[in-house]
């Protein structure tokens, strides 16, 4: 019979013996993915099958033989082990953690929306850094007791599996993810029927979705799946692939994620009794439509509430995180498509389509009025926003400064929370064991690891290097067989890589700005580094290009073809299908982690953090988190050629800097040995990295910042605007309308300073007076403040301080005198200016409305300059 395709695929799950029934509970809670004792338990069931199933407990239990289960059920020691593991999980889920010490000001619950989640290889719902970060966010929330409910989509094909053609061209395939064979369960109503939500589409159509729940420790992850019988063929495909399809398909995915996600959240809380979230976190603009759904909910539930009032309620409790430093990384849709999907018969009562389009409009200099910008909408719908490193925060403030015209970059209300990584997931067990029971979520654990004797730590790194090499050889052999080679041709793979050679890792997505092939800029120079007879280097490289990115695929092909060369193929390998299962061997086995993006286009770059937790030194362009935390002893900074307009010339200069660093600094530090064969300089840098970077790069540090700096203030704002039947929100909405309408009537008529003579001595005080006309507004509506400090050669204020002035006298025509005393505590050129800003207790930032009044003569300069 000819092979035929099945019309339906499903998984037949094993019926576990009663004494082993707890294994299923352990398998469906993804805590096993970062809890080594639970993983040991599953591995003990059948070690070969554990590896063959990709260390996936659900698959393991689905394929283990009944005979083996009967044997284990009769083993009292194993049954006891299962009982202890279940008890440990139950204690973990029930006990208080860090968050429970914060008191009533902290949010009762937080909703976290992301288009992808990298929890474990067993749940392939991620493509790259955004998803891995989201997964680490959830796992850390579970460990810290942060009450997050996560929302996403369940993609039937997830992201693609990568392989190579004979000539090194990337090829993609999309294996189907069977939810019945995954660590998820279907959310059901009380009568046992699947819980579902629906989102309206043009033409009277709906996309309906069921809700899968993955339990990430204490955190529920709800994933919407449109592959249900109620949908037509097109609607069933809305959740077919992660980042698949064209603009309209992407819009439908993002509507289901944002609008459908809020509806799924409400259903989940109703069914389970979980507290409703007080804070909503939008992880990148893909989920931005959640704000529209919350506005719709508010105006529907409160008939007297209008759009603007509902917007204030929704904004107060929303946090928006931007992850891209380039406009090309933002989803933008044609305005007429937004009109089609949110207007006409699909319009929601109380949510006019023109107001929706205004939220995403690029109504600033250089913007395109024909497009709807998801990040711009995200910023307008959130009262608090952040980038993901200090440098990225500054880049974001510049990129979106058009929304706050006239404000200096540092005043644009986008802060930063530098990303972190989940140490229990990404740190090799051999390294965590060195903490001897101390927590690796704080400095004490990393101090203990760094205190390990040099010889022991060096031996562990060699062992991890050997594990990486074994994994690389296995994957390389599979890749060559897929490319058409025969086993007889592949004997050379047994000698690929060497556990005693300096090993450099490079693995990430392959957009052009990450410069996968910068190392190939001078192939002969690279070849000489790889083949150096005394100080050789070996490279392990991995990464996927987007299926539609032929430029990225060409970069991969160039690297693969170089790595195929017979003279260097034992020193450089490209490993296809980079994913979490590869990463957990790759990071620990590397001595150096390479990152060479075009500065400042790397928002954060967490792969280098994961490598650092495993004792690798970073070799990177000063971008993302490395710009923030490089200290000269934890690795090397590749000099940048910023300002060189010719891209080829820039790449030549930075590639030469990379080669020189490896040849003259990195390799010598690794290979210079003492009398007992250890590299003292290398070990000092390695231990310094563990001791200083270990506590910084943790997701626990990151999430604590989110809680204290963003989530808790957002919850407090939300409670304030909701008090007394939304009185504050209504007042804030009315006030904003009045202030915007009257702002053009404000004037700064005169500014003067007392105590300023020909020479002003340090320590003296001056009194600044401002005479302002408040026009149609009152002093309660504004802050009049002095900005003062050092000035540059062009009389522009540098790192200015701001202090509020006090109204001291009023005059006819709503004119007021404001006054402030300033102590001159520093010498040198000094300047000041005065400005008027909006003031209301409901504002999170005085720049929130993008309104200010400056003296007409300043044009951005200081009013008064003292030298």
JSON list of C-alpha atoms in Angstrom, two decimals, residues 491-693:
[
{"chain": "A", "resi": 491, "resn": "UNK", "atom": "CA", "xyz": [34.11, 9.90, 9.83]},
{"chain": "A", "resi": 492, "resn": "UNK", "atom": "CA", "xyz": [35.74, 13.32, 10.15]},
{"chain": "A", "resi": 493, "resn": "UNK", "atom": "CA", "xyz": [32.93, 14.45, 12.48]},
{"chain": "A", "resi": 494, "resn": "UNK", "atom": "CA", "xyz": [34.42, 12.30, 15.26]},
{"chain": "A", "resi": 495, "resn": "UNK", "atom": "CA", "xyz": [37.29, 14.79, 15.45]},
{"chain": "A", "resi": 496, "resn": "UNK", "atom": "CA", "xyz": [35.25, 17.98, 15.21]},
{"chain": "A", "resi": 497, "resn": "UNK", "atom": "CA", "xyz": [36.08, 20.41, 18.03]},
{"chain": "A", "resi": 498, "resn": "UNK", "atom": "CA", "xyz": [38.48, 19.80, 20.91]},
{"chain": "A", "resi": 499, "resn": "UNK", "atom": "CA", "xyz": [37.71, 20.07, 24.65]},
{"chain": "A", "resi": 500, "resn": "UNK", "atom": "CA", "xyz": [41.06, 21.80, 25.25]},
{"chain": "A", "resi": 501, "resn": "UNK", "atom": "CA", "xyz": [40.63, 24.55, 22.65]},
{"chain": "A", "resi": 502, "resn": "UNK", "atom": "CA", "xyz": [39.28, 28.04, 23.35]},
{"chain": "A", "resi": 503, "resn": "UNK", "atom": "CA", "xyz": [35.59, 27.81, 22.40]},
{"chain": "A", "resi": 504, "resn": "UNK", "atom": "CA", "xyz": [33.60, 30.82, 21.20]},
{"chain": "A", "resi": 505, "resn": "UNK", "atom": "CA", "xyz": [29.83, 30.68, 20.86]},
{"chain": "A", "resi": 506, "resn": "UNK", "atom": "CA", "xyz": [27.53, 32.77, 18.68]},
{"chain": "A", "resi": 507, "resn": "UNK", "atom": "CA", "xyz": [23.82, 31.94, 18.46]},
{"chain": "A", "resi": 508, "resn": "UNK", "atom": "CA", "xyz": [20.81, 34.16, 17.78]},
{"chain": "A", "resi": 509, "resn": "UNK", "atom": "CA", "xyz": [18.24, 35.11, 15.18]},
{"chain": "A", "resi": 510, "resn": "UNK", "atom": "CA", "xyz": [19.79, 36.22, 11.90]},
{"chain": "A", "resi": 511, "resn": "UNK", "atom": "CA", "xyz": [18.53, 39.67, 10.95]},
{"chain": "A", "resi": 512, "resn": "UNK", "atom": "CA", "xyz": [21.17, 41.72, 9.16]},
{"chain": "A", "resi": 513, "resn": "UNK", "atom": "CA", "xyz": [21.90, 44.02, 12.11]},
{"chain": "A", "resi": 514, "resn": "UNK", "atom": "CA", "xyz": [23.15, 41.11, 14.26]},
{"chain": "A", "resi": 515, "resn": "UNK", "atom": "CA", "xyz": [25.89, 40.50, 11.65]},
{"chain": "A", "resi": 516, "resn": "UNK", "atom": "CA", "xyz": [26.24, 36.74, 11.71]},
{"chain": "A", "resi": 517, "resn": "UNK", "atom": "CA", "xyz": [29.05, 36.95, 9.15]},
{"chain": "A", "resi": 518, "resn": "UNK", "atom": "CA", "xyz": [31.12, 39.79, 10.61]},
{"chain": "A", "resi": 519, "resn": "UNK", "atom": "CA", "xyz": [33.59, 37.08, 11.64]},
{"chain": "A", "resi": 520, "resn": "UNK", "atom": "CA", "xyz": [33.90, 36.19, 7.92]},
{"chain": "A", "resi": 521, "resn": "UNK", "atom": "CA", "xyz": [34.81, 39.72, 6.85]},
{"chain": "A", "resi": 522, "resn": "UNK", "atom": "CA", "xyz": [38.39, 38.54, 6.25]},
{"chain": "A", "resi": 523, "resn": "UNK", "atom": "CA", "xyz": [38.15, 34.75, 5.75]},
{"chain": "A", "resi": 524, "resn": "UNK", "atom": "CA", "xyz": [41.91, 34.25, 5.77]},
{"chain": "A", "resi": 525, "resn": "UNK", "atom": "CA", "xyz": [42.31, 36.14, 9.02]},
{"chain": "A", "resi": 526, "resn": "UNK", "atom": "CA", "xyz": [39.60, 33.98, 10.59]},
{"chain": "A", "resi": 527, "resn": "UNK", "atom": "CA", "xyz": [41.22, 30.84, 9.18]},
{"chain": "A", "resi": 528, "resn": "UNK", "atom": "CA", "xyz": [44.52, 31.78, 10.78]},
{"chain": "A", "resi": 529, "resn": "UNK", "atom": "CA", "xyz": [42.84, 32.22, 14.17]},
{"chain": "A", "resi": 530, "resn": "UNK", "atom": "CA", "xyz": [41.10, 28.86, 13.90]},
{"chain": "A", "resi": 531, "resn": "UNK", "atom": "CA", "xyz": [44.28, 27.03, 12.85]},
{"chain": "A", "resi": 532, "resn": "UNK", "atom": "CA", "xyz": [46.83, 28.81, 15.02]},
{"chain": "A", "resi": 533, "resn": "UNK", "atom": "CA", "xyz": [49.30, 26.06, 16.02]},
{"chain": "A", "resi": 534, "resn": "UNK", "atom": "CA", "xyz": [49.77, 27.37, 19.58]},
{"chain": "A", "resi": 535, "resn": "UNK", "atom": "CA", "xyz": [46.57, 29.25, 20.39]},
{"chain": "A", "resi": 536, "resn": "UNK", "atom": "CA", "xyz": [43.77, 27.86, 18.23]},
{"chain": "A", "resi": 537, "resn": "UNK", "atom": "CA", "xyz": [40.19, 29.02, 18.45]},
{"chain": "A", "resi": 538, "resn": "UNK", "atom": "CA", "xyz": [37.02, 27.06, 17.68]},
{"chain": "A", "resi": 539, "resn": "UNK", "atom": "CA", "xyz": [33.58, 28.49, 16.90]},
{"chain": "A", "resi": 540, "resn": "UNK", "atom": "CA", "xyz": [30.13, 27.03, 17.49]},
{"chain": "A", "resi": 541, "resn": "UNK", "atom": "CA", "xyz": [27.49, 29.00, 15.58]},
{"chain": "A", "resi": 542, "resn": "UNK", "atom": "CA", "xyz": [23.70, 28.66, 15.36]},
{"chain": "A", "resi": 543, "resn": "UNK", "atom": "CA", "xyz": [20.73, 30.76, 14.34]},
{"chain": "A", "resi": 544, "resn": "UNK", "atom": "CA", "xyz": [17.57, 30.98, 12.26]},
{"chain": "A", "resi": 545, "resn": "UNK", "atom": "CA", "xyz": [16.62, 33.50, 9.60]},
{"chain": "A", "resi": 546, "resn": "UNK", "atom": "CA", "xyz": [12.97, 34.48, 9.22]},
{"chain": "A", "resi": 547, "resn": "UNK", "atom": "CA", "xyz": [11.43, 32.34, 6.46]},
{"chain": "A", "resi": 548, "resn": "UNK", "atom": "CA", "xyz": [10.80, 35.45, 4.35]},
{"chain": "A", "resi": 549, "resn": "UNK", "atom": "CA", "xyz": [14.30, 36.89, 4.88]},
{"chain": "A", "resi": 550, "resn": "UNK", "atom": "CA", "xyz": [16.41, 35.74, 1.95]},
{"chain": "A", "resi": 551, "resn": "UNK", "atom": "CA", "xyz": [19.16, 38.14, 3.01]},
{"chain": "A", "resi": 552, "resn": "UNK", "atom": "CA", "xyz": [19.46, 36.36, 6.35]},
{"chain": "A", "resi": 553, "resn": "UNK", "atom": "CA", "xyz": [19.42, 32.99, 4.60]},
{"chain": "A", "resi": 554, "resn": "UNK", "atom": "CA", "xyz": [22.32, 34.11, 2.40]},
{"chain": "A", "resi": 555, "resn": "UNK", "atom": "CA", "xyz": [24.31, 35.02, 5.51]},
{"chain": "A", "resi": 556, "resn": "UNK", "atom": "CA", "xyz": [23.74, 31.53, 6.91]},
{"chain": "A", "resi": 557, "resn": "UNK", "atom": "CA", "xyz": [24.74, 29.98, 3.60]},
{"chain": "A", "resi": 558, "resn": "UNK", "atom": "CA", "xyz": [27.98, 31.98, 3.52]},
{"chain": "A", "resi": 559, "resn": "UNK", "atom": "CA", "xyz": [28.89, 30.83, 7.01]},
{"chain": "A", "resi": 560, "resn": "UNK", "atom": "CA", "xyz": [27.93, 27.21, 6.33]},
{"chain": "A", "resi": 561, "resn": "UNK", "atom": "CA", "xyz": [29.97, 27.09, 3.14]},
{"chain": "A", "resi": 562, "resn": "UNK", "atom": "CA", "xyz": [33.02, 28.42, 4.99]},
{"chain": "A", "resi": 563, "resn": "UNK", "atom": "CA", "xyz": [32.46, 25.91, 7.81]},
{"chain": "A", "resi": 564, "resn": "UNK", "atom": "CA", "xyz": [32.22, 23.10, 5.22]},
{"chain": "A", "resi": 565, "resn": "UNK", "atom": "CA", "xyz": [35.80, 23.74, 4.09]},
{"chain": "A", "resi": 566, "resn": "UNK", "atom": "CA", "xyz": [37.90, 20.66, 4.83]},
{"chain": "A", "resi": 567, "resn": "UNK", "atom": "CA", "xyz": [40.76, 22.58, 6.41]},
{"chain": "A", "resi": 568, "resn": "UNK", "atom": "CA", "xyz": [38.62, 24.33, 9.06]},
{"chain": "A", "resi": 569, "resn": "UNK", "atom": "CA", "xyz": [35.54, 22.15, 9.53]},
{"chain": "A", "resi": 570, "resn": "UNK", "atom": "CA", "xyz": [37.03, 20.65, 12.71]},
{"chain": "A", "resi": 571, "resn": "UNK", "atom": "CA", "xyz": [37.27, 24.18, 14.18]},
{"chain": "A", "resi": 572, "resn": "UNK", "atom": "CA", "xyz": [33.99, 25.86, 13.15]},
{"chain": "A", "resi": 573, "resn": "UNK", "atom": "CA", "xyz": [30.51, 24.35, 13.04]},
{"chain": "A", "resi": 574, "resn": "UNK", "atom": "CA", "xyz": [27.06, 25.69, 12.21]},
{"chain": "A", "resi": 575, "resn": "UNK", "atom": "CA", "xyz": [24.35, 23.81, 14.10]},
{"chain": "A", "resi": 576, "resn": "UNK", "atom": "CA", "xyz": [20.88, 23.99, 12.51]},
{"chain": "A", "resi": 577, "resn": "UNK", "atom": "CA", "xyz": [17.62, 24.39, 14.39]},
{"chain": "A", "resi": 578, "resn": "UNK", "atom": "CA", "xyz": [18.78, 26.54, 17.30]},
{"chain": "A", "resi": 579, "resn": "UNK", "atom": "CA", "xyz": [16.27, 26.09, 20.14]},
{"chain": "A", "resi": 580, "resn": "UNK", "atom": "CA", "xyz": [16.11, 25.79, 23.91]},
{"chain": "A", "resi": 581, "resn": "UNK", "atom": "CA", "xyz": [17.26, 22.18, 23.94]},
{"chain": "A", "resi": 582, "resn": "UNK", "atom": "CA", "xyz": [20.43, 23.17, 22.08]},
{"chain": "A", "resi": 583, "resn": "UNK", "atom": "CA", "xyz": [20.96, 26.28, 24.16]},
{"chain": "A", "resi": 584, "resn": "UNK", "atom": "CA", "xyz": [21.18, 24.49, 27.52]},
{"chain": "A", "resi": 585, "resn": "UNK", "atom": "CA", "xyz": [24.34, 22.71, 26.29]},
{"chain": "A", "resi": 586, "resn": "UNK", "atom": "CA", "xyz": [25.69, 25.56, 24.20]},
{"chain": "A", "resi": 587, "resn": "UNK", "atom": "CA", "xyz": [25.93, 28.32, 26.81]},
{"chain": "A", "resi": 588, "resn": "UNK", "atom": "CA", "xyz": [27.72, 26.29, 29.52]},
{"chain": "A", "resi": 589, "resn": "UNK", "atom": "CA", "xyz": [30.19, 24.78, 27.06]},
{"chain": "A", "resi": 590, "resn": "UNK", "atom": "CA", "xyz": [31.51, 28.08, 25.72]},
{"chain": "A", "resi": 591, "resn": "UNK", "atom": "CA", "xyz": [34.45, 29.99, 27.09]},
{"chain": "A", "resi": 592, "resn": "UNK", "atom": "CA", "xyz": [33.55, 33.19, 25.26]},
{"chain": "A", "resi": 593, "resn": "UNK", "atom": "CA", "xyz": [30.20, 34.51, 24.04]},
{"chain": "A", "resi": 594, "resn": "UNK", "atom": "CA", "xyz": [30.40, 36.65, 20.92]},
{"chain": "A", "resi": 595, "resn": "UNK", "atom": "CA", "xyz": [27.89, 39.38, 20.07]},
{"chain": "A", "resi": 596, "resn": "UNK", "atom": "CA", "xyz": [28.59, 41.90, 17.32]},
{"chain": "A", "resi": 597, "resn": "UNK", "atom": "CA", "xyz": [25.43, 43.82, 16.40]},
{"chain": "A", "resi": 598, "resn": "UNK", "atom": "CA", "xyz": [25.37, 47.24, 14.82]},
{"chain": "A", "resi": 599, "resn": "UNK", "atom": "CA", "xyz": [25.23, 49.59, 17.79]},
{"chain": "A", "resi": 600, "resn": "UNK", "atom": "CA", "xyz": [22.66, 50.58, 19.12]},
{"chain": "A", "resi": 601, "resn": "UNK", "atom": "CA", "xyz": [20.32, 48.10, 17.42]},
{"chain": "A", "resi": 602, "resn": "UNK", "atom": "CA", "xyz": [20.51, 45.34, 20.06]},
{"chain": "A", "resi": 603, "resn": "UNK", "atom": "CA", "xyz": [17.82, 46.17, 22.60]},
{"chain": "A", "resi": 604, "resn": "UNK", "atom": "CA", "xyz": [19.25, 43.90, 25.30]},
{"chain": "A", "resi": 605, "resn": "UNK", "atom": "CA", "xyz": [20.77, 40.62, 24.08]},
{"chain": "A", "resi": 606, "resn": "UNK", "atom": "CA", "xyz": [20.20, 38.14, 26.89]},
{"chain": "A", "resi": 607, "resn": "UNK", "atom": "CA", "xyz": [22.18, 35.25, 25.37]},
{"chain": "A", "resi": 608, "resn": "UNK", "atom": "CA", "xyz": [25.38, 36.76, 26.75]},
{"chain": "A", "resi": 609, "resn": "UNK", "atom": "CA", "xyz": [23.80, 36.86, 30.21]},
{"chain": "A", "resi": 610, "resn": "UNK", "atom": "CA", "xyz": [23.10, 33.11, 30.06]},
{"chain": "A", "resi": 611, "resn": "UNK", "atom": "CA", "xyz": [26.67, 32.44, 29.02]},
{"chain": "A", "resi": 612, "resn": "UNK", "atom": "CA", "xyz": [27.99, 34.62, 31.87]},
{"chain": "A", "resi": 613, "resn": "UNK", "atom": "CA", "xyz": [26.04, 32.59, 34.44]},
{"chain": "A", "resi": 614, "resn": "UNK", "atom": "CA", "xyz": [28.01, 29.58, 33.22]},
{"chain": "A", "resi": 615, "resn": "UNK", "atom": "CA", "xyz": [31.41, 31.20, 33.54]},
{"chain": "A", "resi": 616, "resn": "UNK", "atom": "CA", "xyz": [31.80, 32.45, 29.97]},
{"chain": "A", "resi": 617, "resn": "UNK", "atom": "CA", "xyz": [33.38, 35.82, 29.24]},
{"chain": "A", "resi": 618, "resn": "UNK", "atom": "CA", "xyz": [31.59, 38.16, 26.87]},
{"chain": "A", "resi": 619, "resn": "UNK", "atom": "CA", "xyz": [33.23, 39.55, 23.74]},
{"chain": "A", "resi": 620, "resn": "UNK", "atom": "CA", "xyz": [30.76, 42.09, 22.50]},
{"chain": "A", "resi": 621, "resn": "UNK", "atom": "CA", "xyz": [29.98, 45.41, 20.92]},
{"chain": "A", "resi": 622, "resn": "UNK", "atom": "CA", "xyz": [28.97, 47.84, 23.66]},
{"chain": "A", "resi": 623, "resn": "UNK", "atom": "CA", "xyz": [25.26, 47.49, 23.02]},
{"chain": "A", "resi": 624, "resn": "UNK", "atom": "CA", "xyz": [22.23, 46.39, 25.02]},
{"chain": "A", "resi": 625, "resn": "UNK", "atom": "CA", "xyz": [23.00, 45.14, 28.52]},
{"chain": "A", "resi": 626, "resn": "UNK", "atom": "CA", "xyz": [26.76, 44.88, 27.80]},
{"chain": "A", "resi": 627, "resn": "UNK", "atom": "CA", "xyz": [26.99, 48.66, 27.36]},
{"chain": "A", "resi": 628, "resn": "UNK", "atom": "CA", "xyz": [25.62, 48.94, 30.89]},
{"chain": "A", "resi": 629, "resn": "UNK", "atom": "CA", "xyz": [27.62, 46.29, 32.75]},
{"chain": "A", "resi": 630, "resn": "UNK", "atom": "CA", "xyz": [30.96, 45.81, 30.98]},
{"chain": "A", "resi": 631, "resn": "UNK", "atom": "CA", "xyz": [33.62, 46.77, 33.51]},
{"chain": "A", "resi": 632, "resn": "UNK", "atom": "CA", "xyz": [36.90, 45.83, 31.81]},
{"chain": "A", "resi": 633, "resn": "UNK", "atom": "CA", "xyz": [37.35, 42.63, 33.85]},
{"chain": "A", "resi": 634, "resn": "UNK", "atom": "CA", "xyz": [34.31, 40.57, 32.83]},
{"chain": "A", "resi": 635, "resn": "UNK", "atom": "CA", "xyz": [35.19, 40.27, 29.15]},
{"chain": "A", "resi": 636, "resn": "UNK", "atom": "CA", "xyz": [36.09, 42.50, 26.23]},
{"chain": "A", "resi": 637, "resn": "UNK", "atom": "CA", "xyz": [34.39, 45.37, 24.42]},
{"chain": "A", "resi": 638, "resn": "UNK", "atom": "CA", "xyz": [34.72, 45.35, 20.64]},
{"chain": "A", "resi": 639, "resn": "UNK", "atom": "CA", "xyz": [35.40, 48.96, 19.59]},
{"chain": "A", "resi": 640, "resn": "UNK", "atom": "CA", "xyz": [32.66, 50.42, 17.46]},
{"chain": "A", "resi": 641, "resn": "UNK", "atom": "CA", "xyz": [33.00, 52.55, 14.35]},
{"chain": "A", "resi": 642, "resn": "UNK", "atom": "CA", "xyz": [29.92, 54.65, 15.00]},
{"chain": "A", "resi": 643, "resn": "UNK", "atom": "CA", "xyz": [29.77, 57.68, 12.78]},
{"chain": "A", "resi": 644, "resn": "UNK", "atom": "CA", "xyz": [31.35, 55.91, 9.81]},
{"chain": "A", "resi": 645, "resn": "UNK", "atom": "CA", "xyz": [28.63, 56.29, 7.20]},
{"chain": "A", "resi": 646, "resn": "UNK", "atom": "CA", "xyz": [29.96, 53.69, 4.77]},
{"chain": "A", "resi": 647, "resn": "UNK", "atom": "CA", "xyz": [28.52, 50.40, 6.08]},
{"chain": "A", "resi": 648, "resn": "UNK", "atom": "CA", "xyz": [31.24, 48.28, 4.45]},
{"chain": "A", "resi": 649, "resn": "UNK", "atom": "CA", "xyz": [33.97, 50.45, 5.92]},
{"chain": "A", "resi": 650, "resn": "UNK", "atom": "CA", "xyz": [32.33, 50.24, 9.37]},
{"chain": "A", "resi": 651, "resn": "UNK", "atom": "CA", "xyz": [32.15, 46.44, 9.16]},
{"chain": "A", "resi": 652, "resn": "UNK", "atom": "CA", "xyz": [35.79, 46.24, 8.03]},
{"chain": "A", "resi": 653, "resn": "UNK", "atom": "CA", "xyz": [36.94, 48.33, 11.00]},
{"chain": "A", "resi": 654, "resn": "UNK", "atom": "CA", "xyz": [34.89, 46.41, 13.57]},
{"chain": "A", "resi": 655, "resn": "UNK", "atom": "CA", "xyz": [35.88, 43.02, 12.13]},
{"chain": "A", "resi": 656, "resn": "UNK", "atom": "CA", "xyz": [39.54, 43.99, 12.37]},
{"chain": "A", "resi": 657, "resn": "UNK", "atom": "CA", "xyz": [38.98, 45.05, 15.98]},
{"chain": "A", "resi": 658, "resn": "UNK", "atom": "CA", "xyz": [37.36, 41.67, 16.66]},
{"chain": "A", "resi": 659, "resn": "UNK", "atom": "CA", "xyz": [40.24, 39.70, 15.13]},
{"chain": "A", "resi": 660, "resn": "UNK", "atom": "CA", "xyz": [42.80, 41.76, 17.04]},
{"chain": "A", "resi": 661, "resn": "UNK", "atom": "CA", "xyz": [41.04, 41.26, 20.37]},
{"chain": "A", "resi": 662, "resn": "UNK", "atom": "CA", "xyz": [40.89, 37.48, 19.90]},
{"chain": "A", "resi": 663, "resn": "UNK", "atom": "CA", "xyz": [44.49, 37.26, 18.78]},
{"chain": "A", "resi": 664, "resn": "UNK", "atom": "CA", "xyz": [46.08, 39.68, 21.24]},
{"chain": "A", "resi": 665, "resn": "UNK", "atom": "CA", "xyz": [43.86, 39.55, 24.34]},
{"chain": "A", "resi": 666, "resn": "UNK", "atom": "CA", "xyz": [41.38, 36.67, 24.44]},
{"chain": "A", "resi": 667, "resn": "UNK", "atom": "CA", "xyz": [43.55, 33.79, 23.27]},
{"chain": "A", "resi": 668, "resn": "UNK", "atom": "CA", "xyz": [46.63, 34.80, 25.30]},
{"chain": "A", "resi": 669, "resn": "UNK", "atom": "CA", "xyz": [44.57, 35.02, 28.50]},
{"chain": "A", "resi": 670, "resn": "UNK", "atom": "CA", "xyz": [43.14, 31.54, 27.87]},
{"chain": "A", "resi": 671, "resn": "UNK", "atom": "CA", "xyz": [46.41, 29.80, 26.94]},
{"chain": "A", "resi": 672, "resn": "UNK", "atom": "CA", "xyz": [48.93, 31.37, 29.34]},
{"chain": "A", "resi": 673, "resn": "UNK", "atom": "CA", "xyz": [49.23, 28.73, 32.06]},
{"chain": "A", "resi": 674, "resn": "UNK", "atom": "CA", "xyz": [50.94, 28.62, 35.44]},
{"chain": "A", "resi": 675, "resn": "UNK", "atom": "CA", "xyz": [53.03, 25.82, 36.89]},
{"chain": "A", "resi": 676, "resn": "UNK", "atom": "CA", "xyz": [49.98, 23.58, 37.46]},
{"chain": "A", "resi": 677, "resn": "UNK", "atom": "CA", "xyz": [48.52, 24.15, 34.00]},
{"chain": "A", "resi": 678, "resn": "UNK", "atom": "CA", "xyz": [45.87, 26.72, 34.92]},
{"chain": "A", "resi": 679, "resn": "UNK", "atom": "CA", "xyz": [45.34, 30.13, 33.21]},
{"chain": "A", "resi": 680, "resn": "UNK", "atom": "CA", "xyz": [45.50, 32.58, 36.15]},
{"chain": "A", "resi": 681, "resn": "UNK", "atom": "CA", "xyz": [44.36, 35.68, 34.28]},
{"chain": "A", "resi": 682, "resn": "UNK", "atom": "CA", "xyz": [41.47, 33.79, 32.71]},
{"chain": "A", "resi": 683, "resn": "UNK", "atom": "CA", "xyz": [40.35, 32.32, 36.02]},
{"chain": "A", "resi": 684, "resn": "UNK", "atom": "CA", "xyz": [40.44, 35.73, 37.68]},
{"chain": "A", "resi": 685, "resn": "UNK", "atom": "CA", "xyz": [38.20, 37.18, 34.96]},
{"chain": "A", "resi": 686, "resn": "UNK", "atom": "CA", "xyz": [35.90, 34.15, 35.07]},
{"chain": "A", "resi": 687, "resn": "UNK", "atom": "CA", "xyz": [35.44, 34.41, 38.84]},
{"chain": "A", "resi": 688, "resn": "UNK", "atom": "CA", "xyz": [34.95, 38.16, 38.64]},
{"chain": "A", "resi": 689, "resn": "UNK", "atom": "CA", "xyz": [32.21, 37.56, 36.07]},
{"chain": "A", "resi": 690, "resn": "UNK", "atom": "CA", "xyz": [30.44, 35.06, 38.30]},
{"chain": "A", "resi": 691, "resn": "UNK", "atom": "CA", "xyz": [30.74, 37.25, 41.36]},
{"chain": "A", "resi": 692, "resn": "UNK", "atom": "CA", "xyz": [29.68, 40.58, 39.81]},
{"chain": "A", "resi": 693, "resn": "UNK", "atom": "CA", "xyz": [27.49, 39.72, 36.82]}
]
